[in-house]
Amino acid sequence: MAAPIHEEYDELVVEFSEDDGTTWARNCVLMGVEVTRTTTSSEVETVKDCEDESQPNNLERRVQSVSVSCSGTGNWTRGGYDKFLKKFYAGDSVTLLARIGNLAAAAGEIEYEQGPIIISSLGQSRTKGSVVIASVEIQFATTPTVTMKVGP
């Protein structure tokens, strides 16, 4: 059996758009990125067998909603985090889109997840003798739109 081919560091990208998705800018200073995808589910419990109600009930789970967030750490750059600060303080009044890209996607696989975001956490820290470290957490305000890769 052949060894698996792993996705590489530079094939997972986070990009932002301030013009409703016309142009995208990659945020390459976020060097540590974690994408979290979660679902909220509901449970439905039903009788397994009406003839023998002593048996345990059946339990079904159904997805109610999907949530995607992305957190990252890196170096705070002069002027580079101004858009995050402005978005953080503006709340929902300023639209900022994000997209998470899988540049190694094959044709027919999901290449991008994108949508409007909320900056839920924005931090800075300093250590003497080093540059200022940044941390950011974004949450997609809606379920992201997925785009499939076309072609090879």
PDB file of N, CA, C and O in Angstrom, residues 43-114:
ATOM      1  N   GLU A  43     -31.373  15.379  19.702  1.00  0.00           N
ATOM      2  CA  GLU A  43     -31.583  13.946  19.883  1.00  0.00           C
ATOM      3  C   GLU A  43     -33.072  13.628  19.829  1.00  0.00           C
ATOM      4  O   GLU A  43     -33.888  14.369  20.374  1.00  0.00           O
ATOM      5  N   VAL A  44     -33.373  12.552  19.144  1.00  0.00           N
ATOM      6  CA  VAL A  44     -34.740  12.057  19.067  1.00  0.00           C
ATOM      7  C   VAL A  44     -34.732  10.633  19.603  1.00  0.00           C
ATOM      8  O   VAL A  44     -33.998   9.776  19.105  1.00  0.00           O
ATOM      9  N   GLU A  45     -35.523  10.397  20.652  1.00  0.00           N
ATOM     10  CA  GLU A  45     -35.575   9.077  21.271  1.00  0.00           C
ATOM     11  C   GLU A  45     -36.909   8.425  20.920  1.00  0.00           C
ATOM     12  O   GLU A  45     -37.965   9.028  21.065  1.00  0.00           O
ATOM     13  N   THR A  46     -36.833   7.196  20.413  1.00  0.00           N
ATOM     14  CA  THR A  46     -38.047   6.464  20.048  1.00  0.00           C
ATOM     15  C   THR A  46     -37.983   5.046  20.611  1.00  0.00           C
ATOM     16  O   THR A  46     -36.901   4.513  20.874  1.00  0.00           O
ATOM     17  N   VAL A  47     -39.157   4.456  20.768  1.00  0.00           N
ATOM     18  CA  VAL A  47     -39.236   3.071  21.231  1.00  0.00           C
ATOM     19  C   VAL A  47     -38.683   2.168  20.141  1.00  0.00           C
ATOM     20  O   VAL A  47     -39.006   2.315  18.963  1.00  0.00           O
ATOM     21  N   LYS A  48     -37.841   1.230  20.545  1.00  0.00           N
ATOM     22  CA  LYS A  48     -37.203   0.340  19.577  1.00  0.00           C
ATOM     23  C   LYS A  48     -38.186  -0.717  19.071  1.00  0.00           C
ATOM     24  O   LYS A  48     -38.234  -1.017  17.887  1.00  0.00           O
ATOM     25  N   ASP A  49     -38.967  -1.273  19.984  1.00  0.00           N
ATOM     26  CA  ASP A  49     -39.862  -2.367  19.616  1.00  0.00           C
ATOM     27  C   ASP A  49     -41.142  -2.258  20.453  1.00  0.00           C
ATOM     28  O   ASP A  49     -41.103  -2.458  21.668  1.00  0.00           O
ATOM     29  N   CYS A  50     -42.248  -1.942  19.795  1.00  0.00           N
ATOM     30  CA  CYS A  50     -43.526  -1.797  20.516  1.00  0.00           C
ATOM     31  C   CYS A  50     -43.979  -3.112  21.162  1.00  0.00           C
ATOM     32  O   CYS A  50     -44.715  -3.099  22.152  1.00  0.00           O
ATOM     33  N   GLU A  51     -43.534  -4.228  20.623  1.00  0.00           N
ATOM     34  CA  GLU A  51     -43.915  -5.535  21.167  1.00  0.00           C
ATOM     35  C   GLU A  51     -43.140  -5.859  22.444  1.00  0.00           C
ATOM     36  O   GLU A  51     -43.611  -6.606  23.284  1.00  0.00           O
ATOM     37  N   ASP A  52     -41.933  -5.286  22.566  1.00  0.00           N
ATOM     38  CA  ASP A  52     -41.099  -5.548  23.743  1.00  0.00           C
ATOM     39  C   ASP A  52     -40.485  -4.231  24.210  1.00  0.00           C
ATOM     40  O   ASP A  52     -39.337  -3.905  23.903  1.00  0.00           O
ATOM     41  N   GLU A  53     -41.266  -3.485  24.977  1.00  0.00           N
ATOM     42  CA  GLU A  53     -40.825  -2.167  25.416  1.00  0.00           C
ATOM     43  C   GLU A  53     -39.741  -2.214  26.486  1.00  0.00           C
ATOM     44  O   GLU A  53     -39.238  -1.172  26.915  1.00  0.00           O
ATOM     45  N   SER A  54     -39.349  -3.400  26.913  1.00  0.00           N
ATOM     46  CA  SER A  54     -38.263  -3.519  27.881  1.00  0.00           C
ATOM     47  C   SER A  54     -36.901  -3.291  27.224  1.00  0.00           C
ATOM     48  O   SER A  54     -35.915  -3.046  27.916  1.00  0.00           O
ATOM     49  N   GLN A  55     -36.831  -3.336  25.893  1.00  0.00           N
ATOM     50  CA  GLN A  55     -35.576  -3.098  25.183  1.00  0.00           C
ATOM     51  C   GLN A  55     -35.220  -1.606  25.256  1.00  0.00           C
ATOM     52  O   GLN A  55     -36.102  -0.752  25.356  1.00  0.00           O
ATOM     53  N   PRO A  56     -33.931  -1.323  25.204  1.00  0.00           N
ATOM     54  CA  PRO A  56     -33.529   0.090  25.212  1.00  0.00           C
ATOM     55  C   PRO A  56     -34.125   0.830  24.002  1.00  0.00           C
ATOM     56  O   PRO A  56     -34.305   0.244  22.933  1.00  0.00           O
ATOM     57  N   ASN A  57     -34.415   2.088  24.201  1.00  0.00           N
ATOM     58  CA  ASN A  57     -34.950   2.907  23.109  1.00  0.00           C
ATOM     59  C   ASN A  57     -33.880   3.186  22.055  1.00  0.00           C
ATOM     60  O   ASN A  57     -32.682   3.129  22.332  1.00  0.00           O
ATOM     61  N   ASN A  58     -34.338   3.491  20.861  1.00  0.00           N
ATOM     62  CA  ASN A  58     -33.443   3.965  19.804  1.00  0.00           C
ATOM     63  C   ASN A  58     -33.155   5.431  20.041  1.00  0.00           C
ATOM     64  O   ASN A  58     -34.020   6.178  20.487  1.00  0.00           O
ATOM     65  N   LEU A  59     -31.952   5.830  19.733  1.00  0.00           N
ATOM     66  CA  LEU A  59     -31.565   7.227  19.861  1.00  0.00           C
ATOM     67  C   LEU A  59     -31.011   7.684  18.517  1.00  0.00           C
ATOM     68  O   LEU A  59     -30.081   7.085  17.980  1.00  0.00           O
ATOM     69  N   GLU A  60     -31.627   8.730  17.961  1.00  0.00           N
ATOM     70  CA  GLU A  60     -31.154   9.313  16.702  1.00  0.00           C
ATOM     71  C   GLU A  60     -30.667  10.719  16.979  1.00  0.00           C
ATOM     72  O   GLU A  60     -31.248  11.438  17.784  1.00  0.00           O
ATOM     73  N   ARG A  61     -29.609  11.094  16.291  1.00  0.00           N
ATOM     74  CA  ARG A  61     -29.115  12.469  16.369  1.00  0.00           C
ATOM     75  C   ARG A  61     -29.241  13.097  14.990  1.00  0.00           C
ATOM     76  O   ARG A  61     -28.962  12.459  13.980  1.00  0.00           O
ATOM     77  N   ARG A  62     -29.631  14.359  14.994  1.00  0.00           N
ATOM     78  CA  ARG A  62     -29.787  15.095  13.739  1.00  0.00           C
ATOM     79  C   ARG A  62     -29.054  16.428  13.857  1.00  0.00           C
ATOM     80  O   ARG A  62     -29.103  17.082  14.888  1.00  0.00           O
ATOM     81  N   VAL A  63     -28.408  16.810  12.790  1.00  0.00           N
ATOM     82  CA  VAL A  63     -27.662  18.068  12.780  1.00  0.00           C
ATOM     83  C   VAL A  63     -28.640  19.231  12.683  1.00  0.00           C
ATOM     84  O   VAL A  63     -29.499  19.265  11.818  1.00  0.00           O
ATOM     85  N   GLN A  64     -28.496  20.184  13.612  1.00  0.00           N
ATOM     86  CA  GLN A  64     -29.313  21.394  13.606  1.00  0.00           C
ATOM     87  C   GLN A  64     -28.588  22.558  12.941  1.00  0.00           C
ATOM     88  O   GLN A  64     -29.200  23.348  12.240  1.00  0.00           O
ATOM     89  N   SER A  65     -27.284  22.676  13.203  1.00  0.00           N
ATOM     90  CA  SER A  65     -26.542  23.792  12.637  1.00  0.00           C
ATOM     91  C   SER A  65     -25.069  23.440  12.504  1.00  0.00           C
ATOM     92  O   SER A  65     -24.572  22.506  13.129  1.00  0.00           O
ATOM     93  N   VAL A  66     -24.385  24.212  11.666  1.00  0.00           N
ATOM     94  CA  VAL A  66     -22.957  24.046  11.418  1.00  0.00           C
ATOM     95  C   VAL A  66     -22.272  25.356  11.771  1.00  0.00           C
ATOM     96  O   VAL A  66     -22.772  26.439  11.433  1.00  0.00           O
ATOM     97  N   SER A  67     -21.142  25.278  12.471  1.00  0.00           N
ATOM     98  CA  SER A  67     -20.385  26.463  12.859  1.00  0.00           C
ATOM     99  C   SER A  67     -18.922  26.268  12.485  1.00  0.00           C
ATOM    100  O   SER A  67     -18.365  25.185  12.689  1.00  0.00           O
ATOM    101  N   VAL A  68     -18.314  27.320  11.941  1.00  0.00           N
ATOM    102  CA  VAL A  68     -16.900  27.265  11.568  1.00  0.00           C
ATOM    103  C   VAL A  68     -16.198  28.478  12.162  1.00  0.00           C
ATOM    104  O   VAL A  68     -16.692  29.605  12.072  1.00  0.00           O
ATOM    105  N   SER A  69     -15.057  28.232  12.777  1.00  0.00           N
ATOM    106  CA  SER A  69     -14.236  29.319  13.308  1.00  0.00           C
ATOM    107  C   SER A  69     -12.776  29.036  12.982  1.00  0.00           C
ATOM    108  O   SER A  69     -12.408  27.914  12.631  1.00  0.00           O
ATOM    109  N   CYS A  70     -11.987  30.061  13.098  1.00  0.00           N
ATOM    110  CA  CYS A  70     -10.563  29.946  12.780  1.00  0.00           C
ATOM    111  C   CYS A  70      -9.802  30.821  13.760  1.00  0.00           C
ATOM    112  O   CYS A  70     -10.165  31.976  13.979  1.00  0.00           O
ATOM    113  N   SER A  71      -8.784  30.270  14.374  1.00  0.00           N
ATOM    114  CA  SER A  71      -7.948  31.062  15.259  1.00  0.00           C
ATOM    115  C   SER A  71      -6.511  30.991  14.761  1.00  0.00           C
ATOM    116  O   SER A  71      -6.111  30.019  14.120  1.00  0.00           O
ATOM    117  N   GLY A  72      -5.772  32.038  15.048  1.00  0.00           N
ATOM    118  CA  GLY A  72      -4.400  32.057  14.580  1.00  0.00           C
ATOM    119  C   GLY A  72      -3.514  32.895  15.462  1.00  0.00           C
ATOM    120  O   GLY A  72      -3.975  33.775  16.187  1.00  0.00           O
ATOM    121  N   THR A  73      -2.223  32.592  15.401  1.00  0.00           N
ATOM    122  CA  THR A  73      -1.214  33.372  16.098  1.00  0.00           C
ATOM    123  C   THR A  73      -0.096  33.690  15.124  1.00  0.00           C
ATOM    124  O   THR A  73       0.149  32.947  14.175  1.00  0.00           O
ATOM    125  N   GLY A  74       0.548  34.798  15.370  1.00  0.00           N
ATOM    126  CA  GLY A  74       1.657  35.202  14.509  1.00  0.00           C
ATOM    127  C   GLY A  74       2.253  36.488  15.024  1.00  0.00           C
ATOM    128  O   GLY A  74       2.107  36.824  16.197  1.00  0.00           O
ATOM    129  N   ASN A  75       2.888  37.230  14.156  1.00  0.00           N
ATOM    130  CA  ASN A  75       3.536  38.482  14.523  1.00  0.00           C
ATOM    131  C   ASN A  75       2.632  39.653  14.177  1.00  0.00           C
ATOM    132  O   ASN A  75       2.086  39.714  13.086  1.00  0.00           O
ATOM    133  N   TRP A  76       2.486  40.556  15.125  1.00  0.00           N
ATOM    134  CA  TRP A  76       1.691  41.764  14.906  1.00  0.00           C
ATOM    135  C   TRP A  76       2.515  42.693  14.027  1.00  0.00           C
ATOM    136  O   TRP A  76       3.625  43.058  14.383  1.00  0.00           O
ATOM    137  N   THR A  77       1.992  43.050  12.870  1.00  0.00           N
ATOM    138  CA  THR A  77       2.752  43.895  11.951  1.00  0.00           C
ATOM    139  C   THR A  77       2.235  45.324  12.005  1.00  0.00           C
ATOM    140  O   THR A  77       1.047  45.550  12.211  1.00  0.00           O
ATOM    141  N   ARG A  78       3.128  46.269  11.804  1.00  0.00           N
ATOM    142  CA  ARG A  78       2.740  47.684  11.794  1.00  0.00           C
ATOM    143  C   ARG A  78       1.737  47.915  10.670  1.00  0.00           C
ATOM    144  O   ARG A  78       2.030  47.691   9.516  1.00  0.00           O
ATOM    145  N   GLY A  79       0.572  48.368  11.024  1.00  0.00           N
ATOM    146  CA  GLY A  79      -0.457  48.650  10.026  1.00  0.00           C
ATOM    147  C   GLY A  79      -1.211  47.428   9.548  1.00  0.00           C
ATOM    148  O   GLY A  79      -2.308  47.539   9.034  1.00  0.00           O
ATOM    149  N   GLY A  80      -0.644  46.263   9.712  1.00  0.00           N
ATOM    150  CA  GLY A  80      -1.254  45.053   9.172  1.00  0.00           C
ATOM    151  C   GLY A  80      -2.487  44.571   9.909  1.00  0.00           C
ATOM    152  O   GLY A  80      -3.331  43.895   9.338  1.00  0.00           O
ATOM    153  N   TYR A  81      -2.569  44.903  11.192  1.00  0.00           N
ATOM    154  CA  TYR A  81      -3.722  44.423  11.958  1.00  0.00           C
ATOM    155  C   TYR A  81      -4.780  45.497  12.155  1.00  0.00           C
ATOM    156  O   TYR A  81      -5.762  45.289  12.849  1.00  0.00           O
ATOM    157  N   ASP A  82      -4.598  46.648  11.505  1.00  0.00           N
ATOM    158  CA  ASP A  82      -5.569  47.718  11.609  1.00  0.00           C
ATOM    159  C   ASP A  82      -6.956  47.270  11.162  1.00  0.00           C
ATOM    160  O   ASP A  82      -7.958  47.610  11.781  1.00  0.00           O
ATOM    161  N   LYS A  83      -7.021  46.474  10.084  1.00  0.00           N
ATOM    162  CA  LYS A  83      -8.342  46.023   9.611  1.00  0.00           C
ATOM    163  C   LYS A  83      -9.021  45.139  10.654  1.00  0.00           C
ATOM    164  O   LYS A  83     -10.232  45.194  10.820  1.00  0.00           O
ATOM    165  N   PHE A  84      -8.261  44.331  11.390  1.00  0.00           N
ATOM    166  CA  PHE A  84      -8.853  43.507  12.451  1.00  0.00           C
ATOM    167  C   PHE A  84      -9.347  44.379  13.603  1.00  0.00           C
ATOM    168  O   PHE A  84     -10.426  44.153  14.141  1.00  0.00           O
ATOM    169  N   LEU A  85      -8.536  45.378  13.994  1.00  0.00           N
ATOM    170  CA  LEU A  85      -8.942  46.279  15.071  1.00  0.00           C
ATOM    171  C   LEU A  85     -10.215  47.034  14.693  1.00  0.00           C
ATOM    172  O   LEU A  85     -11.150  47.142  15.487  1.00  0.00           O
ATOM    173  N   LYS A  86     -10.246  47.569  13.470  1.00  0.00           N
ATOM    174  CA  LYS A  86     -11.435  48.307  13.025  1.00  0.00           C
ATOM    175  C   LYS A  86     -12.660  47.405  12.981  1.00  0.00           C
ATOM    176  O   LYS A  86     -13.748  47.795  13.389  1.00  0.00           O
ATOM    177  N   LYS A  87     -12.493  46.199  12.479  1.00  0.00           N
ATOM    178  CA  LYS A  87     -13.623  45.260  12.412  1.00  0.00           C
ATOM    179  C   LYS A  87     -14.071  44.884  13.824  1.00  0.00           C
ATOM    180  O   LYS A  87     -15.263  44.809  14.099  1.00  0.00           O
ATOM    181  N   PHE A  88     -13.134  44.655  14.731  1.00  0.00           N
ATOM    182  CA  PHE A  88     -13.473  44.300  16.100  1.00  0.00           C
ATOM    183  C   PHE A  88     -14.342  45.385  16.743  1.00  0.00           C
ATOM    184  O   PHE A  88     -15.383  45.108  17.324  1.00  0.00           O
ATOM    185  N   TYR A  89     -13.913  46.639  16.622  1.00  0.00           N
ATOM    186  CA  TYR A  89     -14.653  47.731  17.249  1.00  0.00           C
ATOM    187  C   TYR A  89     -15.937  48.088  16.503  1.00  0.00           C
ATOM    188  O   TYR A  89     -16.882  48.594  17.106  1.00  0.00           O
ATOM    189  N   ALA A  90     -15.989  47.818  15.207  1.00  0.00           N
ATOM    190  CA  ALA A  90     -17.192  48.147  14.430  1.00  0.00           C
ATOM    191  C   ALA A  90     -18.278  47.086  14.569  1.00  0.00           C
ATOM    192  O   ALA A  90     -19.425  47.330  14.221  1.00  0.00           O
ATOM    193  N   GLY A  91     -17.912  45.893  15.039  1.00  0.00           N
ATOM    194  CA  GLY A  91     -18.905  44.822  15.162  1.00  0.00           C
ATOM    195  C   GLY A  91     -19.446  44.418  13.806  1.00  0.00           C
ATOM    196  O   GLY A  91     -18.697  44.208  12.867  1.00  0.00           O
ATOM    197  N   ASP A  92     -20.774  44.375  13.699  1.00  0.00           N
ATOM    198  CA  ASP A  92     -21.404  43.941  12.449  1.00  0.00           C
ATOM    199  C   ASP A  92     -21.549  45.059  11.425  1.00  0.00           C
ATOM    200  O   ASP A  92     -22.006  44.817  10.314  1.00  0.00           O
ATOM    201  N   SER A  93     -21.186  46.292  11.786  1.00  0.00           N
ATOM    202  CA  SER A  93     -21.419  47.405  10.865  1.00  0.00           C
ATOM    203  C   SER A  93     -20.418  47.443   9.707  1.00  0.00           C
ATOM    204  O   SER A  93     -20.636  48.147   8.739  1.00  0.00           O
ATOM    205  N   VAL A  94     -19.336  46.709   9.810  1.00  0.00           N
ATOM    206  CA  VAL A  94     -18.344  46.638   8.734  1.00  0.00           C
ATOM    207  C   VAL A  94     -18.256  45.200   8.250  1.00  0.00           C
ATOM    208  O   VAL A  94     -18.036  44.290   9.043  1.00  0.00           O
ATOM    209  N   THR A  95     -18.451  45.005   6.954  1.00  0.00           N
ATOM    210  CA  THR A  95     -18.365  43.652   6.402  1.00  0.00           C
ATOM    211  C   THR A  95     -16.921  43.312   6.079  1.00  0.00           C
ATOM    212  O   THR A  95     -16.242  44.059   5.382  1.00  0.00           O
ATOM    213  N   LEU A  96     -16.456  42.204   6.625  1.00  0.00           N
ATOM    214  CA  LEU A  96     -15.144  41.662   6.309  1.00  0.00           C
ATOM    215  C   LEU A  96     -15.363  40.191   6.029  1.00  0.00           C
ATOM    216  O   LEU A  96     -15.947  39.482   6.844  1.00  0.00           O
ATOM    217  N   LEU A  97     -14.964  39.756   4.852  1.00  0.00           N
ATOM    218  CA  LEU A  97     -15.110  38.352   4.481  1.00  0.00           C
ATOM    219  C   LEU A  97     -13.806  37.612   4.725  1.00  0.00           C
ATOM    220  O   LEU A  97     -12.727  38.196   4.618  1.00  0.00           O
ATOM    221  N   ALA A  98     -13.914  36.345   5.032  1.00  0.00           N
ATOM    222  CA  ALA A  98     -12.739  35.483   5.148  1.00  0.00           C
ATOM    223  C   ALA A  98     -12.985  34.231   4.331  1.00  0.00           C
ATOM    224  O   ALA A  98     -14.140  33.837   4.097  1.00  0.00           O
ATOM    225  N   ARG A  99     -11.903  33.643   3.912  1.00  0.00           N
ATOM    226  CA  ARG A  99     -12.009  32.337   3.279  1.00  0.00           C
ATOM    227  C   ARG A  99     -10.827  31.485   3.698  1.00  0.00           C
ATOM    228  O   ARG A  99      -9.707  31.968   3.845  1.00  0.00           O
ATOM    229  N   ILE A 100     -11.143  30.229   3.913  1.00  0.00           N
ATOM    230  CA  ILE A 100     -10.140  29.229   4.265  1.00  0.00           C
ATOM    231  C   ILE A 100      -9.929  28.404   3.014  1.00  0.00           C
ATOM    232  O   ILE A 100     -10.888  27.870   2.454  1.00  0.00           O
ATOM    233  N   GLY A 101      -8.699  28.327   2.577  1.00  0.00           N
ATOM    234  CA  GLY A 101      -8.405  27.640   1.332  1.00  0.00           C
ATOM    235  C   GLY A 101      -7.590  26.385   1.518  1.00  0.00           C
ATOM    236  O   GLY A 101      -6.670  26.346   2.335  1.00  0.00           O
ATOM    237  N   ASN A 102      -7.962  25.367   0.776  1.00  0.00           N
ATOM    238  CA  ASN A 102      -7.201  24.119   0.683  1.00  0.00           C
ATOM    239  C   ASN A 102      -6.596  24.093  -0.710  1.00  0.00           C
ATOM    240  O   ASN A 102      -7.225  23.620  -1.653  1.00  0.00           O
ATOM    241  N   LEU A 103      -5.414  24.651  -0.853  1.00  0.00           N
ATOM    242  CA  LEU A 103      -4.806  24.786  -2.169  1.00  0.00           C
ATOM    243  C   LEU A 103      -4.428  23.452  -2.796  1.00  0.00           C
ATOM    244  O   LEU A 103      -4.175  23.376  -3.997  1.00  0.00           O
ATOM    245  N   ALA A 104      -4.409  22.389  -2.001  1.00  0.00           N
ATOM    246  CA  ALA A 104      -4.076  21.065  -2.521  1.00  0.00           C
ATOM    247  C   ALA A 104      -5.325  20.280  -2.931  1.00  0.00           C
ATOM    248  O   ALA A 104      -5.232  19.107  -3.275  1.00  0.00           O
ATOM    249  N   ALA A 105      -6.484  20.916  -2.895  1.00  0.00           N
ATOM    250  CA  ALA A 105      -7.719  20.203  -3.248  1.00  0.00           C
ATOM    251  C   ALA A 105      -7.644  19.684  -4.673  1.00  0.00           C
ATOM    252  O   ALA A 105      -7.129  20.346  -5.573  1.00  0.00           O
ATOM    253  N   ALA A 106      -8.160  18.487  -4.857  1.00  0.00           N
ATOM    254  CA  ALA A 106      -8.260  17.910  -6.198  1.00  0.00           C
ATOM    255  C   ALA A 106      -9.580  18.349  -6.814  1.00  0.00           C
ATOM    256  O   ALA A 106     -10.487  18.817  -6.111  1.00  0.00           O
ATOM    257  N   ALA A 107      -9.701  18.216  -8.112  1.00  0.00           N
ATOM    258  CA  ALA A 107     -10.941  18.572  -8.807  1.00  0.00           C
ATOM    259  C   ALA A 107     -12.118  17.858  -8.135  1.00  0.00           C
ATOM    260  O   ALA A 107     -12.053  16.671  -7.832  1.00  0.00           O
ATOM    261  N   GLY A 108     -13.176  18.613  -7.843  1.00  0.00           N
ATOM    262  CA  GLY A 108     -14.363  18.053  -7.203  1.00  0.00           C
ATOM    263  C   GLY A 108     -14.332  18.092  -5.683  1.00  0.00           C
ATOM    264  O   GLY A 108     -15.334  17.810  -5.038  1.00  0.00           O
ATOM    265  N   GLU A 109     -13.181  18.464  -5.081  1.00  0.00           N
ATOM    266  CA  GLU A 109     -13.085  18.595  -3.629  1.00  0.00           C
ATOM    267  C   GLU A 109     -13.319  20.051  -3.235  1.00  0.00           C
ATOM    268  O   GLU A 109     -13.183  20.959  -4.051  1.00  0.00           O
ATOM    269  N   ILE A 110     -13.637  20.263  -1.953  1.00  0.00           N
ATOM    270  CA  ILE A 110     -13.842  21.619  -1.465  1.00  0.00           C
ATOM    271  C   ILE A 110     -12.498  22.346  -1.433  1.00  0.00           C
ATOM    272  O   ILE A 110     -11.561  21.903  -0.780  1.00  0.00           O
ATOM    273  N   GLU A 111     -12.446  23.463  -2.160  1.00  0.00           N
ATOM    274  CA  GLU A 111     -11.221  24.261  -2.209  1.00  0.00           C
ATOM    275  C   GLU A 111     -11.290  25.454  -1.247  1.00  0.00           C
ATOM    276  O   GLU A 111     -10.298  25.806  -0.627  1.00  0.00           O
ATOM    277  N   TYR A 112     -12.465  26.074  -1.131  1.00  0.00           N
ATOM    278  CA  TYR A 112     -12.619  27.240  -0.257  1.00  0.00           C
ATOM    279  C   TYR A 112     -13.903  27.162   0.552  1.00  0.00           C
ATOM    280  O   TYR A 112     -14.924  26.667   0.075  1.00  0.00           O
ATOM    281  N   GLU A 113     -13.828  27.679   1.785  1.00  0.00           N
ATOM    282  CA  GLU A 113     -14.983  27.939   2.632  1.00  0.00           C
ATOM    283  C   GLU A 113     -14.939  29.435   2.893  1.00  0.00           C
ATOM    284  O   GLU A 113     -13.909  29.942   3.341  1.00  0.00           O
ATOM    285  N   GLN A 114     -16.019  30.153   2.609  1.00  0.00           N
ATOM    286  CA  GLN A 114     -15.947  31.596   2.763  1.00  0.00           C
ATOM    287  C   GLN A 114     -17.266  32.195   3.227  1.00  0.00           C
ATOM    288  O   GLN A 114     -18.324  31.601   3.044  1.00  0.00           O
TER     289      GLN A 114
END
